mmCIF file of C-alpha atoms and ligand atoms in Angstrom:
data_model
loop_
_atom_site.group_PDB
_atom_site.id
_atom_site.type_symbol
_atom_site.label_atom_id
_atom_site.label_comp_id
_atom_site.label_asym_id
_atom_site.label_seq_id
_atom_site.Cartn_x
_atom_site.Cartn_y
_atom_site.Cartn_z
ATOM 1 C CA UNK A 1 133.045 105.209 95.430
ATOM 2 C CA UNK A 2 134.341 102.063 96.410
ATOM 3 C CA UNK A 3 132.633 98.289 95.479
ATOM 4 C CA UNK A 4 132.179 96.676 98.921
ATOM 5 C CA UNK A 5 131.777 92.922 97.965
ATOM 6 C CA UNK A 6 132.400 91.232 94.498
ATOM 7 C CA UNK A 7 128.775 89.886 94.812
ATOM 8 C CA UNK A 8 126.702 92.194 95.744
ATOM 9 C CA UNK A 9 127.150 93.822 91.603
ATOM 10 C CA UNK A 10 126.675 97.275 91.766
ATOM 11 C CA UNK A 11 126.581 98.244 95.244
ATOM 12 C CA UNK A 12 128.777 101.287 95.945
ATOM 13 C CA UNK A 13 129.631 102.831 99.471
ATOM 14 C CA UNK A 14 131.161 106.271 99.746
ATOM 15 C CA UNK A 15 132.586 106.141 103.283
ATOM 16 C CA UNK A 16 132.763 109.785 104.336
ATOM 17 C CA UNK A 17 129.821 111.325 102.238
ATOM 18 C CA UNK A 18 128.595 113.745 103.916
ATOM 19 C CA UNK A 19 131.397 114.875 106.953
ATOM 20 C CA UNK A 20 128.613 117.300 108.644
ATOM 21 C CA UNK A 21 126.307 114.371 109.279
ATOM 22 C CA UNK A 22 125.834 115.104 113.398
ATOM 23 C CA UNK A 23 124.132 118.291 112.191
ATOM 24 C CA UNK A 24 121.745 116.831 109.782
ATOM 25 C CA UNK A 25 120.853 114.242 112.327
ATOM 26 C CA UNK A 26 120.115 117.173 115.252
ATOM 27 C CA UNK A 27 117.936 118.901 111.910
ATOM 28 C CA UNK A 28 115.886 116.007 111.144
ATOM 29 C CA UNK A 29 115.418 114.741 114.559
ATOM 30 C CA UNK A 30 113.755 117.949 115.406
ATOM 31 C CA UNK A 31 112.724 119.283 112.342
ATOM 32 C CA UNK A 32 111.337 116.426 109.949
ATOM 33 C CA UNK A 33 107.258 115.610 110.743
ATOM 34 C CA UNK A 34 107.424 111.769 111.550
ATOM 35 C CA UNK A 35 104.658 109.757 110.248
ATOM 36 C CA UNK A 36 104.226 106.794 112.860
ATOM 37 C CA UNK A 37 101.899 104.582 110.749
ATOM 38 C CA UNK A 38 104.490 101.965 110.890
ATOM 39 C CA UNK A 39 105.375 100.098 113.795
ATOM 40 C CA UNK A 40 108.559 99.208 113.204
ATOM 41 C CA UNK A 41 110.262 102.861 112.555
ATOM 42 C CA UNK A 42 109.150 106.260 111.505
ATOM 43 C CA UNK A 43 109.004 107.981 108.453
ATOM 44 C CA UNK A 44 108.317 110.746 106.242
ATOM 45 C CA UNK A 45 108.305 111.465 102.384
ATOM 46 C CA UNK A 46 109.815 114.688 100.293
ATOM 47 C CA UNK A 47 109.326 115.590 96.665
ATOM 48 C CA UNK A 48 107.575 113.277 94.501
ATOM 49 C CA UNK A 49 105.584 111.092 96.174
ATOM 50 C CA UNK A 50 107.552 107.645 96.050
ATOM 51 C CA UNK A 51 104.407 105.740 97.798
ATOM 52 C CA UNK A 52 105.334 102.414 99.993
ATOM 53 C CA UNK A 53 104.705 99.929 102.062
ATOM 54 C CA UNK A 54 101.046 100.697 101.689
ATOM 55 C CA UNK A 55 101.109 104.119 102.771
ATOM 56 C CA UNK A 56 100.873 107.444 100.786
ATOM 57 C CA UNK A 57 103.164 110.822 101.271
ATOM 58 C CA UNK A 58 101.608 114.211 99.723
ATOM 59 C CA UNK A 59 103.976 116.029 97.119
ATOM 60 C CA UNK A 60 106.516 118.662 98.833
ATOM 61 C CA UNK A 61 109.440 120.810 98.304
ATOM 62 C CA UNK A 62 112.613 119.975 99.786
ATOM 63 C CA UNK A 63 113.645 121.303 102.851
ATOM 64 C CA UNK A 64 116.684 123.439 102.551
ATOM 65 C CA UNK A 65 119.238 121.025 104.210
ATOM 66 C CA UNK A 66 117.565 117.879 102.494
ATOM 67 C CA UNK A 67 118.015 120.162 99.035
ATOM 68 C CA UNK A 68 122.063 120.324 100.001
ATOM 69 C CA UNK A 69 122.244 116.149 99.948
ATOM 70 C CA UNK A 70 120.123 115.444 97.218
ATOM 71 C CA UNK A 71 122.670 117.693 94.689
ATOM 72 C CA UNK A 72 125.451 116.008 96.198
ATOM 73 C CA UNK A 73 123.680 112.511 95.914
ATOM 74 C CA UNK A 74 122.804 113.530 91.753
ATOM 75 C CA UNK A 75 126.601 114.668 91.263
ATOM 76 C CA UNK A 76 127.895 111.380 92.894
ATOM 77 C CA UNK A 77 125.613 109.039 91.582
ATOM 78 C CA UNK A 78 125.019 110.698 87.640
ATOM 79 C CA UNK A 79 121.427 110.735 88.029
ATOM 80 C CA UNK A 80 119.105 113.070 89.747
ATOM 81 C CA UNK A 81 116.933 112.138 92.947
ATOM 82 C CA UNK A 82 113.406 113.991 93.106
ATOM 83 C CA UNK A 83 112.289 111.729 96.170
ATOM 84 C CA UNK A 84 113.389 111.073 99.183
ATOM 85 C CA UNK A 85 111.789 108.545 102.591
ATOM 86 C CA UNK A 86 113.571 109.101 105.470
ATOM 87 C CA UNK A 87 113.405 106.365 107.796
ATOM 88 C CA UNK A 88 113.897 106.787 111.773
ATOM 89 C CA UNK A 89 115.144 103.944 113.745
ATOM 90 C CA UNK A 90 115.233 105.456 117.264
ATOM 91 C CA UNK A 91 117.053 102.574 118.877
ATOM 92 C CA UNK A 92 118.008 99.021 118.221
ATOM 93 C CA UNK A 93 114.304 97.517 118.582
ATOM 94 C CA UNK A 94 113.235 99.496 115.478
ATOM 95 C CA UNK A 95 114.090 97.547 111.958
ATOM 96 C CA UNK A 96 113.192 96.964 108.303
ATOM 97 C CA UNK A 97 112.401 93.095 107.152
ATOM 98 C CA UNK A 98 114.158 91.823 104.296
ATOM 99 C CA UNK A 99 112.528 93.386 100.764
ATOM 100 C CA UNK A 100 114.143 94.016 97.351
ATOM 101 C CA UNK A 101 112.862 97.029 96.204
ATOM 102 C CA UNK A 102 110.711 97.566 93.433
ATOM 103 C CA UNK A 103 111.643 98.873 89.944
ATOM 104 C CA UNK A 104 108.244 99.871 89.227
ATOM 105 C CA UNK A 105 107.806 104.065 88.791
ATOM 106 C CA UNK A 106 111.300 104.226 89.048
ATOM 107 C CA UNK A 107 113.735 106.264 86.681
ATOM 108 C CA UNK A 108 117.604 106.725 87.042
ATOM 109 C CA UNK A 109 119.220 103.498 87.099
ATOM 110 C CA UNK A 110 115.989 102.387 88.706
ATOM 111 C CA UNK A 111 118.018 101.947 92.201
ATOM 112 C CA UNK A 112 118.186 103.868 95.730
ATOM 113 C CA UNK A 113 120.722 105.698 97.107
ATOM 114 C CA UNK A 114 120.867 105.661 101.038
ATOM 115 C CA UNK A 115 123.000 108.154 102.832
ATOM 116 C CA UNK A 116 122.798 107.358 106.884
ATOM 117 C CA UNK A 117 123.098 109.134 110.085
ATOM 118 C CA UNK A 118 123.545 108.563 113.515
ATOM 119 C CA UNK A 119 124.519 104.865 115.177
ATOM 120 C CA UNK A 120 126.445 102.527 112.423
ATOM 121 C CA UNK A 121 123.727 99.927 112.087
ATOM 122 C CA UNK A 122 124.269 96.802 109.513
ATOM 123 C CA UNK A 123 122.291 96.687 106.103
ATOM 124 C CA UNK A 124 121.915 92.653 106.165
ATOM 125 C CA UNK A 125 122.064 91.132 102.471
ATOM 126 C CA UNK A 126 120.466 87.553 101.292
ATOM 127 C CA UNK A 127 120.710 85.849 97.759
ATOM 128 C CA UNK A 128 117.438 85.176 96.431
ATOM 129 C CA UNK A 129 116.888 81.303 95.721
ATOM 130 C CA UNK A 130 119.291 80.945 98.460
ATOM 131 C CA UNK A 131 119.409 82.850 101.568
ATOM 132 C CA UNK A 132 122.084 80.998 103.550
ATOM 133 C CA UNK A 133 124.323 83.305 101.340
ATOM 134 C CA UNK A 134 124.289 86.580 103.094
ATOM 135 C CA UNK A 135 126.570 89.492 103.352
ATOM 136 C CA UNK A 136 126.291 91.969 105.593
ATOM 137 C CA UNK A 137 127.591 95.439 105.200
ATOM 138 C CA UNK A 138 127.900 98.706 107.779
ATOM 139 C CA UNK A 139 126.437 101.533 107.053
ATOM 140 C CA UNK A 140 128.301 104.537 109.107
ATOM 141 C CA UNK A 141 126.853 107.648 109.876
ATOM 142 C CA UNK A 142 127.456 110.191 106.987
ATOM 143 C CA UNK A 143 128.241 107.802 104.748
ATOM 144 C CA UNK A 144 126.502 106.766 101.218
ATOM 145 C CA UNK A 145 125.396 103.331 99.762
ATOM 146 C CA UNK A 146 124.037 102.715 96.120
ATOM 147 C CA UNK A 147 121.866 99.742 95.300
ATOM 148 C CA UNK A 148 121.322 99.678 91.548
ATOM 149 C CA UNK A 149 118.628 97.352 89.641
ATOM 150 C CA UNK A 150 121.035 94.375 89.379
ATOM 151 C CA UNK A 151 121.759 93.930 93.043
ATOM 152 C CA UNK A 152 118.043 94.675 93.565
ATOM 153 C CA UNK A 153 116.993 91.487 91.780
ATOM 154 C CA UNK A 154 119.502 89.418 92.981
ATOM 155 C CA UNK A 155 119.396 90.188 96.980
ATOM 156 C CA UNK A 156 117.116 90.858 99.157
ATOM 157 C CA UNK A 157 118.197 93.588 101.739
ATOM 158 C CA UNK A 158 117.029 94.125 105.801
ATOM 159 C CA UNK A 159 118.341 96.690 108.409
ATOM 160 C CA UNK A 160 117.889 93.996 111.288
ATOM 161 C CA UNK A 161 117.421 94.739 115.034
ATOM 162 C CA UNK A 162 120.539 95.212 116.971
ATOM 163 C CA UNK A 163 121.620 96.345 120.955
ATOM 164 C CA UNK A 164 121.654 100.009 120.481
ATOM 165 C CA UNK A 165 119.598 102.692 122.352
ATOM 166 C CA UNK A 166 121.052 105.788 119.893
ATOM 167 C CA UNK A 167 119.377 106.360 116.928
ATOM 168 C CA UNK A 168 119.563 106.362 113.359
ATOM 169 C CA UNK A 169 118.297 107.881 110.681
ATOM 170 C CA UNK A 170 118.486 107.004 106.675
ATOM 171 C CA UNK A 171 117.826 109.563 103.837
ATOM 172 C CA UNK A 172 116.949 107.264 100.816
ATOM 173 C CA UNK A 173 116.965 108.803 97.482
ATOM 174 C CA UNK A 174 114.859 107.916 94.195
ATOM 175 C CA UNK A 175 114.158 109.048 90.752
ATOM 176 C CA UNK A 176 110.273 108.679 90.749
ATOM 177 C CA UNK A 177 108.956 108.895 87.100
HETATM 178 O O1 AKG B 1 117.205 102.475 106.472
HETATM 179 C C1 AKG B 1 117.907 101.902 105.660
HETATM 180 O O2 AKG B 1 119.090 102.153 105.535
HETATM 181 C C2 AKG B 1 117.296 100.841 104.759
HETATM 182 C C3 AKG B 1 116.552 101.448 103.626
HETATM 183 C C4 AKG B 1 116.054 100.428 102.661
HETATM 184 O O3 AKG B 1 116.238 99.259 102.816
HETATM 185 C C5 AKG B 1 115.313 100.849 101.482
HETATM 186 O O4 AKG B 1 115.011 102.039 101.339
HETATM 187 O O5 AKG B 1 115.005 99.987 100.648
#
């Protein structure tokens, strides 16, 4: 794993995570039930419920090529993921507003791991008590980013619009206590 920026403490990016990433996109495309109760992208919930932005996801196993990630994600990261929200951007018009995420129910190092597929879109980053200080960082397809509590408090993060009609997809993992 590499550190991306000095400030943003604790963020890690593994570039090249996950190599077979154009076949987990085709699998979760067409395979993955989308929930469209939000507007702004889709999404859907595995393992233990990790409940957000209002809405609730019902406890279930992992699928098999979801299963495959998450092991990889615990043996990269040295702590083991037992939820994951996938979130479907599926083109440039679909986003995520700027949030920190919350600590609360959370086990590991209390962070989120997010591995991504499809179109590189940025992961915009803004200093809380001062948002002209913003970093913004790509996040290419098959690759992994991990946001631990420090950065968490610290920044706020967004995954703005941007001029793309191919989509996107982001696995993001969680230790849910
Ligand atoms: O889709 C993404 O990569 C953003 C995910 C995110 O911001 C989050 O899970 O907190």
């Amino acid at each position: 794993m590499v550190e991306i920026a000095p400030e943003l403490v604790g963020v890690r990016y593994v570039p090249n995570f996950w190599p077979d990433h154009a076949a987990l996109m085709a699998w979760a495309v067409g395979s993955v039930p989308w929930d469209d109760r939000i507007k702004a992208r889709k999404t859907a919930g595995y393992g233990v419920p990790y409940d957000y932005a209002g809405l609730t996801y019902a406890p279930s196993d992992f699928p098999a090529p979801l299963e495959a990630v998450r092991r990889a994600v615990a043996a990269e990261v040295g702590w083991e993921p037992n939820n994951c929200l996938l979130n479907y951007y599926p083109d440039g018009r679909s986003r995520m507003g700027f949030h920190s995420d919350s600590a609360m129910g959370l086990a590991g190092d209390g962070g989120v791991v997010i591995v991504s597929l499809g179109v590189a879109r940025r992961l915009r980053f803004r200093r809380v008590g001062d948002y002209e200080a913003r970093v913004n960082v790509w996040l290419e397809p098959g690759s992994l980013l991990s946001m631990g509590r420090p950065v968490q408090d610290a920044w706020q993060h967004a995954l703005p619009r941007a001029s793309t009609y191919e989509p996107r997809i982001s696995l993001t993992f969680r230790a849910v206590l």
